[in-house]
């Protein structure tokens, strides 16, 4: 088989010898789960982000649930968020018995539109959850001002955006709580894993309790001396990070910038090759992106054929995302019209995520571009 037809995966992780050595060290130690490595990870990741506290959990999905829970959000409350996200964002609101209030995104960026957020605020609104789509920060200055004006909490879903900065604001700096994902395909990965960055020390200790059933002391803090009883102070969850996950993550922190720069170089190569194409639209980037995903928008009505064409040419692809309000559970539960949020709907119908990761080679980017251009040309010929 010729090398030029080898499959190009949608994602290839970047874990290697350093991570293996780090996990070995954990296996050779006493603690496998919530223990000293989690504490070290929390310290180092807080230093990387330049935030006061980080709490390690088992996923960004649970990070979102814990964050809203720690804010006291529950039945009768409304939480404003974007429909152009992974379901985890709005599912967290549903799990707490609160009502997700979607507002549309900006057409050019796919990010929450602050003017529409302001217009959606009612006397029941308690919080805004912004999503930093594809790695670009939402307009945090505008959202913070709106939140302060109305006494709302501001949560950042930063699953895509560890490395992001915009208008002089870094991820996690203006949000009360900021959630991160270390799911397999994210820019830092431990298979599954997540974290919450938080400014208020009381919220931080509440989150540490909530991740461990609401129990007053975890095993590591009770270890060493004489037996100490623990108490259960409130109803919590079982969702802490483990020392094995922390061991996988620790060696990745110092490499985040180098990996981001590599993805940026690949994004620039994609953009240079595709920017003049009459059938392809590219999201307008805001500030310093984390470059978690590189997406293109193809004409309405042909996206699924393009996905198919790329698959046939051995290129791994994904869709991030079909708008949440168009998914069955949300449609049936809330009776949403697809056109209720036309920008999110349109991006969701037109978007394709192309391979983007540090191990991707320039020649592979060129092959992806070639396959995309070829597929679109073939569809043009069929259509005419
Ligand atoms: C991946 C992702 C999540 C969920 O992260 P998990 O760690 O898999 O729970 C939440 N929000 C967004 C925007 C994501 O991309």
CSV table of C-alpha atoms and ligand atoms in Angstrom, one decimal:
chain,number,residue,atom,x,y,z
A,1,UNK,CA,0.0,0.0,0.0
A,2,UNK,CA,1.3,3.4,-0.8
A,3,UNK,CA,2.1,5.6,2.2
A,4,UNK,CA,-0.1,8.4,0.7
A,5,UNK,CA,-3.2,6.4,1.4
A,6,UNK,CA,-2.5,5.6,5.0
A,7,UNK,CA,-5.2,6.5,7.4
A,8,UNK,CA,-4.9,9.9,9.1
A,9,UNK,CA,-6.5,9.6,12.5
A,10,UNK,CA,-8.7,12.3,13.8
A,11,UNK,CA,-6.7,12.3,17.0
A,12,UNK,CA,-3.5,10.7,18.2
A,13,UNK,CA,-2.5,11.1,21.9
A,14,UNK,CA,0.9,12.5,22.9
A,15,UNK,CA,1.6,10.3,25.9
A,16,UNK,CA,5.0,8.6,26.1
A,17,UNK,CA,8.0,7.6,28.3
A,18,UNK,CA,7.6,10.6,30.7
A,19,UNK,CA,4.0,9.6,31.5
A,20,UNK,CA,4.9,5.9,31.8
A,21,UNK,CA,7.7,6.8,34.3
A,22,UNK,CA,5.4,9.0,36.2
A,23,UNK,CA,2.6,6.3,36.4
A,24,UNK,CA,5.3,3.7,37.5
A,25,UNK,CA,6.3,6.0,40.3
A,26,UNK,CA,2.6,6.1,41.5
A,27,UNK,CA,2.2,2.3,41.2
A,28,UNK,CA,5.4,1.9,43.3
A,29,UNK,CA,3.9,4.2,45.9
A,30,UNK,CA,1.1,3.8,48.5
A,31,UNK,CA,-1.6,5.9,46.9
A,32,UNK,CA,-3.4,5.0,43.7
A,33,UNK,CA,-6.4,7.3,44.0
A,34,UNK,CA,-7.0,10.7,45.6
A,35,UNK,CA,-3.6,11.2,47.2
A,36,UNK,CA,-0.4,13.2,47.0
A,37,UNK,CA,-0.1,13.2,43.2
A,38,UNK,CA,-3.5,14.9,42.9
A,39,UNK,CA,-2.4,17.5,45.4
A,40,UNK,CA,0.8,18.1,43.4
A,41,UNK,CA,-1.2,18.3,40.1
A,42,UNK,CA,-3.6,20.8,41.6
A,43,UNK,CA,-0.7,23.0,42.8
A,44,UNK,CA,1.2,22.9,39.5
A,45,UNK,CA,-1.9,23.4,37.3
A,46,UNK,CA,-2.9,26.4,39.5
A,47,UNK,CA,0.5,27.8,38.9
A,48,UNK,CA,0.3,27.2,35.2
A,49,UNK,CA,-3.1,29.0,35.0
A,50,UNK,CA,-2.1,31.7,37.5
A,51,UNK,CA,-5.2,31.1,39.6
A,52,UNK,CA,-5.4,30.6,43.4
A,53,UNK,CA,-7.0,27.1,43.6
A,54,UNK,CA,-7.5,24.0,41.4
A,55,UNK,CA,-9.6,21.0,42.4
A,56,UNK,CA,-9.0,17.7,40.6
A,57,UNK,CA,-12.0,15.7,39.5
A,58,UNK,CA,-12.8,12.8,37.2
A,59,UNK,CA,-14.2,14.7,34.2
A,60,UNK,CA,-15.2,18.1,33.0
A,61,UNK,CA,-18.8,16.9,33.0
A,62,UNK,CA,-18.6,16.4,36.8
A,63,UNK,CA,-16.6,19.6,37.2
A,64,UNK,CA,-19.6,21.4,35.7
A,65,UNK,CA,-22.1,19.6,38.0
A,66,UNK,CA,-19.9,20.3,41.1
A,67,UNK,CA,-19.4,24.0,40.2
A,68,UNK,CA,-23.1,24.7,39.8
A,69,UNK,CA,-23.8,22.7,42.9
A,70,UNK,CA,-21.3,24.7,44.9
A,71,UNK,CA,-22.9,27.8,43.7
A,72,UNK,CA,-26.2,26.5,45.2
A,73,UNK,CA,-28.0,26.3,41.9
A,74,UNK,CA,-31.1,24.0,41.9
A,75,UNK,CA,-34.8,23.7,40.9
A,76,UNK,CA,-36.4,27.0,39.9
A,77,UNK,CA,-33.1,28.5,38.8
A,78,UNK,CA,-32.2,29.5,35.3
A,79,UNK,CA,-28.6,29.2,33.9
A,80,UNK,CA,-27.8,30.9,30.6
A,81,UNK,CA,-25.5,29.0,28.2
A,82,UNK,CA,-24.7,28.3,24.6
A,83,UNK,CA,-26.4,25.6,22.5
A,84,UNK,CA,-23.1,25.2,20.4
A,85,UNK,CA,-21.3,22.9,22.9
A,86,UNK,CA,-20.9,19.4,24.0
A,87,UNK,CA,-24.0,18.1,25.9
A,88,UNK,CA,-22.1,18.0,29.2
A,89,UNK,CA,-22.5,21.8,29.5
A,90,UNK,CA,-26.2,21.9,29.6
A,91,UNK,CA,-26.7,18.4,31.0
A,92,UNK,CA,-25.0,19.7,34.2
A,93,UNK,CA,-27.7,22.3,34.5
A,94,UNK,CA,-30.4,19.6,34.0
A,95,UNK,CA,-28.8,17.3,36.6
A,96,UNK,CA,-29.2,20.0,39.3
A,97,UNK,CA,-32.9,20.4,38.4
A,98,UNK,CA,-32.3,23.9,37.0
A,99,UNK,CA,-33.4,25.2,33.6
A,100,UNK,CA,-30.8,25.7,30.8
A,101,UNK,CA,-31.6,28.9,28.9
A,102,UNK,CA,-29.9,28.8,25.6
A,103,UNK,CA,-28.9,32.0,23.8
A,104,UNK,CA,-27.4,32.2,20.3
A,105,UNK,CA,-23.8,32.5,19.4
A,106,UNK,CA,-22.1,35.0,17.2
A,107,UNK,CA,-22.1,33.8,13.6
A,108,UNK,CA,-18.4,34.6,13.0
A,109,UNK,CA,-16.9,33.1,16.1
A,110,UNK,CA,-19.4,30.5,17.4
A,111,UNK,CA,-19.0,32.1,20.9
A,112,UNK,CA,-21.8,33.3,23.2
A,113,UNK,CA,-23.2,36.7,22.1
A,114,UNK,CA,-23.0,39.0,25.2
A,115,UNK,CA,-25.9,41.2,24.0
A,116,UNK,CA,-28.1,38.1,23.7
A,117,UNK,CA,-27.0,37.0,27.2
A,118,UNK,CA,-28.1,40.3,28.6
A,119,UNK,CA,-31.5,40.1,26.9
A,120,UNK,CA,-32.1,36.6,28.3
A,121,UNK,CA,-31.7,37.5,32.0
A,122,UNK,CA,-34.8,37.1,34.2
A,123,UNK,CA,-35.4,37.3,37.9
A,124,UNK,CA,-34.7,33.6,38.0
A,125,UNK,CA,-31.3,33.7,36.3
A,126,UNK,CA,-28.5,32.6,38.7
A,127,UNK,CA,-25.5,32.0,36.5
A,128,UNK,CA,-23.9,32.2,33.0
A,129,UNK,CA,-21.9,29.3,31.7
A,130,UNK,CA,-19.6,30.4,28.8
A,131,UNK,CA,-17.9,27.9,26.5
A,132,UNK,CA,-14.6,28.7,25.0
A,133,UNK,CA,-15.3,26.9,21.7
A,134,UNK,CA,-12.5,25.3,19.8
A,135,UNK,CA,-9.9,27.0,22.1
A,136,UNK,CA,-10.9,30.7,21.7
A,137,UNK,CA,-12.0,32.6,24.8
A,138,UNK,CA,-15.5,33.9,24.9
A,139,UNK,CA,-15.8,37.7,25.5
A,140,UNK,CA,-15.1,37.3,29.2
A,141,UNK,CA,-14.8,41.1,29.9
A,142,UNK,CA,-18.3,41.7,28.5
A,143,UNK,CA,-19.7,38.6,30.3
A,144,UNK,CA,-18.1,39.5,33.6
A,145,UNK,CA,-19.6,43.0,33.4
A,146,UNK,CA,-23.1,41.6,32.7
A,147,UNK,CA,-22.7,39.0,35.5
A,148,UNK,CA,-21.6,41.7,38.0
A,149,UNK,CA,-24.4,44.1,37.0
A,150,UNK,CA,-27.0,41.4,37.7
A,151,UNK,CA,-25.4,39.6,40.6
A,152,UNK,CA,-24.9,36.4,38.6
A,153,UNK,CA,-22.1,33.8,38.9
A,154,UNK,CA,-19.9,33.3,35.8
A,155,UNK,CA,-18.7,29.8,35.0
A,156,UNK,CA,-16.2,29.0,32.2
A,157,UNK,CA,-16.4,25.7,30.4
A,158,UNK,CA,-12.7,25.6,29.4
A,159,UNK,CA,-12.6,22.0,28.1
A,160,UNK,CA,-11.1,23.4,24.9
A,161,UNK,CA,-9.1,26.2,26.2
A,162,UNK,CA,-6.3,25.6,28.8
A,163,UNK,CA,-4.0,27.9,26.8
A,164,UNK,CA,-6.4,30.6,25.8
A,165,UNK,CA,-6.1,34.4,26.3
A,166,UNK,CA,-8.1,37.3,24.8
A,167,UNK,CA,-8.1,41.0,25.4
A,168,UNK,CA,-5.4,40.5,28.1
A,169,UNK,CA,-7.6,38.0,30.0
A,170,UNK,CA,-6.5,34.4,30.5
A,171,UNK,CA,-8.8,31.5,30.9
A,172,UNK,CA,-10.0,31.1,34.5
A,173,UNK,CA,-9.2,34.7,35.5
A,174,UNK,CA,-12.6,36.3,35.3
A,175,UNK,CA,-14.8,33.3,35.8
A,176,UNK,CA,-15.8,32.4,39.4
A,177,UNK,CA,-15.3,28.8,38.5
A,178,UNK,CA,-13.6,27.3,35.4
A,179,UNK,CA,-13.9,23.7,34.4
A,180,UNK,CA,-11.3,21.7,32.4
A,181,UNK,CA,-11.4,18.3,30.7
A,182,UNK,CA,-8.5,15.8,30.3
A,183,UNK,CA,-10.6,13.5,28.2
A,184,UNK,CA,-8.6,11.4,25.7
A,185,UNK,CA,-8.8,13.9,22.8
A,186,UNK,CA,-8.3,17.1,24.7
A,187,UNK,CA,-5.0,19.1,24.6
A,188,UNK,CA,-3.9,17.6,27.9
A,189,UNK,CA,-5.2,14.0,28.4
A,190,UNK,CA,-5.3,11.3,31.0
A,191,UNK,CA,-8.1,9.2,29.3
A,192,UNK,CA,-10.7,10.8,31.6
A,193,UNK,CA,-10.1,13.5,34.1
A,194,UNK,CA,-11.0,17.1,34.9
A,195,UNK,CA,-10.4,20.1,37.1
A,196,UNK,CA,-12.0,23.2,38.5
A,197,UNK,CA,-10.1,26.5,38.8
A,198,UNK,CA,-11.6,28.6,41.5
A,199,UNK,CA,-10.9,32.0,43.2
A,200,UNK,CA,-12.9,31.8,46.4
A,201,UNK,CA,-11.1,29.5,49.0
A,202,UNK,CA,-14.4,28.5,50.6
A,203,UNK,CA,-15.8,27.4,47.3
A,204,UNK,CA,-12.5,25.4,46.8
A,205,UNK,CA,-12.9,23.5,50.0
A,206,UNK,CA,-16.6,22.9,49.3
A,207,UNK,CA,-15.7,21.4,45.9
A,208,UNK,CA,-13.1,19.1,47.6
A,209,UNK,CA,-15.8,17.9,49.9
A,210,UNK,CA,-18.4,17.5,47.2
A,211,UNK,CA,-16.1,15.4,45.0
A,212,UNK,CA,-15.8,12.9,47.9
A,213,UNK,CA,-19.5,12.3,49.0
A,214,UNK,CA,-19.5,15.4,51.2
A,215,UNK,CA,-17.2,13.7,53.6
A,216,UNK,CA,-15.1,15.8,55.9
A,217,UNK,CA,-11.7,14.1,55.5
A,218,UNK,CA,-10.3,12.1,52.5
A,219,UNK,CA,-8.1,9.0,53.0
A,220,UNK,CA,-4.8,10.8,52.3
A,221,UNK,CA,-5.4,13.4,54.9
A,222,UNK,CA,-6.3,10.8,57.5
A,223,UNK,CA,-3.3,8.6,56.7
A,224,UNK,CA,-0.2,8.4,58.9
A,225,UNK,CA,-1.4,9.1,62.5
A,226,UNK,CA,-3.9,7.4,64.7
A,227,UNK,CA,-7.3,6.5,63.3
A,228,UNK,CA,-9.6,9.5,62.9
A,229,UNK,CA,-13.3,9.3,62.3
A,230,UNK,CA,-14.7,11.2,59.3
A,231,UNK,CA,-18.2,12.7,59.2
A,232,UNK,CA,-20.5,13.4,56.2
A,233,UNK,CA,-21.4,17.1,56.2
A,234,UNK,CA,-23.6,17.2,53.1
A,235,UNK,CA,-24.7,15.0,50.2
A,236,UNK,CA,-21.9,14.9,47.6
A,237,UNK,CA,-20.7,12.8,44.7
A,238,UNK,CA,-17.9,10.3,44.0
A,239,UNK,CA,-15.9,12.1,41.3
A,240,UNK,CA,-12.4,12.9,42.5
A,241,UNK,CA,-9.3,12.7,40.3
A,242,UNK,CA,-7.0,9.7,41.0
A,243,UNK,CA,-3.3,9.7,41.6
A,244,UNK,CA,-2.9,7.6,38.4
A,245,UNK,CA,-4.6,10.4,36.4
A,246,UNK,CA,-2.6,13.1,38.1
A,247,UNK,CA,0.6,11.1,37.3
A,248,UNK,CA,-0.3,11.1,33.6
A,249,UNK,CA,-1.0,14.8,33.7
A,250,UNK,CA,2.0,16.1,35.6
A,251,UNK,CA,4.6,15.7,32.9
A,252,UNK,CA,2.3,17.3,30.3
A,253,UNK,CA,2.0,20.7,32.1
A,254,UNK,CA,5.5,22.0,31.2
A,255,UNK,CA,4.9,21.0,27.5
A,256,UNK,CA,1.5,22.7,27.1
A,257,UNK,CA,3.0,25.8,25.3
A,258,UNK,CA,5.2,23.8,23.0
A,259,UNK,CA,2.3,21.6,22.0
A,260,UNK,CA,0.0,24.7,21.5
A,261,UNK,CA,2.6,26.3,19.3
A,262,UNK,CA,2.8,23.1,17.2
A,263,UNK,CA,-0.9,23.1,16.7
A,264,UNK,CA,-0.9,26.8,15.9
A,265,UNK,CA,1.7,26.1,13.1
A,266,UNK,CA,-0.6,23.3,11.7
A,267,UNK,CA,-3.7,25.6,11.9
A,268,UNK,CA,-1.8,28.3,10.0
A,269,UNK,CA,-0.9,25.7,7.3
A,270,UNK,CA,-4.6,24.7,7.1
A,271,UNK,CA,-5.7,28.3,6.9
A,272,UNK,CA,-3.2,29.3,4.3
A,273,UNK,CA,-4.3,26.4,2.1
A,274,UNK,CA,-8.0,26.8,2.5
A,275,UNK,CA,-8.7,30.5,3.1
A,276,UNK,CA,-9.4,31.4,-0.5
A,277,UNK,CA,-11.7,28.4,-1.2
A,278,UNK,CA,-15.1,29.6,-2.4
A,279,UNK,CA,-17.0,26.7,-0.6
A,280,UNK,CA,-15.2,26.9,2.8
A,281,UNK,CA,-15.7,29.2,5.7
A,282,UNK,CA,-13.3,29.3,8.6
A,283,UNK,CA,-14.2,30.6,12.1
A,284,UNK,CA,-12.7,34.0,12.8
A,285,UNK,CA,-10.2,33.5,15.6
A,286,UNK,CA,-10.3,35.6,18.8
A,287,UNK,CA,-7.1,36.3,20.7
A,288,UNK,CA,-4.6,33.5,21.6
A,289,UNK,CA,-6.5,30.3,20.9
A,290,UNK,CA,-5.7,27.0,22.7
A,291,UNK,CA,-6.2,25.4,19.2
A,292,UNK,CA,-8.0,22.4,20.5
A,293,UNK,CA,-9.9,21.9,17.2
A,294,UNK,CA,-9.6,23.1,13.7
A,295,UNK,CA,-12.9,23.4,12.0
A,296,UNK,CA,-14.2,24.4,8.6
A,297,UNK,CA,-17.8,25.1,7.5
A,298,UNK,CA,-18.9,23.7,4.2
A,299,UNK,CA,-22.1,24.8,2.4
A,300,UNK,CA,-25.4,24.0,4.0
A,301,UNK,CA,-26.8,20.6,2.9
A,302,UNK,CA,-23.5,19.0,1.9
A,303,UNK,CA,-21.7,18.5,5.3
A,304,UNK,CA,-22.6,14.8,5.7
A,305,UNK,CA,-21.5,14.0,2.1
A,306,UNK,CA,-18.2,15.8,2.8
A,307,UNK,CA,-17.8,13.8,6.0
A,308,UNK,CA,-18.4,10.6,4.0
A,309,UNK,CA,-16.0,11.7,1.2
A,310,UNK,CA,-13.2,12.4,3.8
A,311,UNK,CA,-13.9,9.0,5.4
A,312,UNK,CA,-13.6,7.3,2.1
A,313,UNK,CA,-10.3,9.0,1.6
A,314,UNK,CA,-9.1,7.6,5.0
A,315,UNK,CA,-9.2,10.9,6.9
A,316,UNK,CA,-10.6,10.8,10.4
A,317,UNK,CA,-13.1,13.6,11.1
A,318,UNK,CA,-15.6,14.7,13.8
A,319,UNK,CA,-18.4,17.1,14.2
A,320,UNK,CA,-18.2,19.6,17.1
A,321,UNK,CA,-21.1,20.1,17.5
A,322,UNK,CA,-24.6,19.7,16.2
A,323,UNK,CA,-26.4,22.3,18.3
A,324,UNK,CA,-27.7,20.9,21.6
A,325,UNK,CA,-31.2,22.2,21.2
A,326,UNK,CA,-31.6,20.1,18.0
A,327,UNK,CA,-30.8,16.8,19.9
A,328,UNK,CA,-33.7,14.6,20.6
A,329,UNK,CA,-33.9,14.8,24.4
A,330,UNK,CA,-33.7,18.6,24.4
A,331,UNK,CA,-36.1,18.8,21.4
A,332,UNK,CA,-38.7,16.6,23.1
A,333,UNK,CA,-38.3,18.0,26.6
A,334,UNK,CA,-38.4,21.7,25.7
A,335,UNK,CA,-40.0,21.7,22.2
A,336,UNK,CA,-37.2,23.7,20.7
A,337,UNK,CA,-37.5,24.8,17.1
A,338,UNK,CA,-34.1,24.4,15.3
A,339,UNK,CA,-34.3,28.0,14.2
A,340,UNK,CA,-34.7,29.3,17.7
A,341,UNK,CA,-30.9,29.7,17.7
A,342,UNK,CA,-30.1,30.2,14.0
A,343,UNK,CA,-26.4,30.8,14.2
A,344,UNK,CA,-25.7,27.8,16.4
A,345,UNK,CA,-28.0,25.7,14.2
A,346,UNK,CA,-26.2,26.8,11.0
A,347,UNK,CA,-22.7,26.3,12.3
A,348,UNK,CA,-23.8,22.9,13.7
A,349,UNK,CA,-25.1,21.9,10.3
A,350,UNK,CA,-22.0,23.0,8.4
A,351,UNK,CA,-19.1,22.3,10.6
A,352,UNK,CA,-16.4,19.7,10.2
A,353,UNK,CA,-13.5,19.1,12.6
A,354,UNK,CA,-10.2,18.1,10.8
A,355,UNK,CA,-7.3,16.3,12.4
A,356,UNK,CA,-5.2,18.6,14.7
A,357,UNK,CA,-2.6,17.3,17.2
A,358,UNK,CA,1.1,17.8,17.8
A,359,UNK,CA,2.1,14.5,16.1
A,360,UNK,CA,0.2,15.4,12.9
A,361,UNK,CA,2.8,16.1,10.2
A,362,UNK,CA,2.8,18.9,7.6
A,363,UNK,CA,2.4,16.4,4.8
A,364,UNK,CA,-0.6,14.9,6.5
A,365,UNK,CA,-2.2,18.4,6.7
A,366,UNK,CA,-1.6,18.8,3.0
A,367,UNK,CA,-3.3,15.4,2.3
A,368,UNK,CA,-6.3,16.4,4.4
A,369,UNK,CA,-6.6,19.6,2.5
A,370,UNK,CA,-6.3,17.8,-0.8
A,371,UNK,CA,-9.0,15.3,0.2
A,372,UNK,CA,-11.3,18.1,1.3
A,373,UNK,CA,-10.9,20.1,-1.9
A,374,UNK,CA,-11.3,17.0,-4.0
A,375,UNK,CA,-14.4,15.9,-2.2
A,376,UNK,CA,-16.0,19.4,-2.6
A,377,UNK,CA,-15.1,19.4,-6.3
A,378,UNK,CA,-16.7,16.0,-6.8
A,379,UNK,CA,-19.9,17.2,-5.1
A,380,UNK,CA,-19.8,20.3,-7.4
A,381,UNK,CA,-19.6,18.1,-10.5
A,382,UNK,CA,-22.4,15.9,-9.2
A,383,UNK,CA,-24.6,18.9,-8.4
A,384,UNK,CA,-24.1,20.6,-11.8
B,1,LIG,C1,-15.1,17.4,26.3
B,1,LIG,C2,-16.0,18.5,26.8
B,1,LIG,C3,-16.7,18.4,28.0
B,1,LIG,C4,-16.8,17.2,28.8
B,1,LIG,O1,-15.5,16.8,29.3
B,1,LIG,P1,-15.4,15.3,30.0
B,1,LIG,O2,-14.0,15.5,30.7
B,1,LIG,O3,-15.3,14.3,28.9
B,1,LIG,O4,-16.5,15.2,30.9
B,1,LIG,C5,-17.5,19.5,28.4
B,1,LIG,N1,-17.6,20.6,27.6
B,1,LIG,C6,-16.9,20.7,26.5
B,1,LIG,C7,-17.0,21.9,25.7
B,1,LIG,C8,-16.2,19.6,26.0
B,1,LIG,O5,-15.6,19.7,24.8
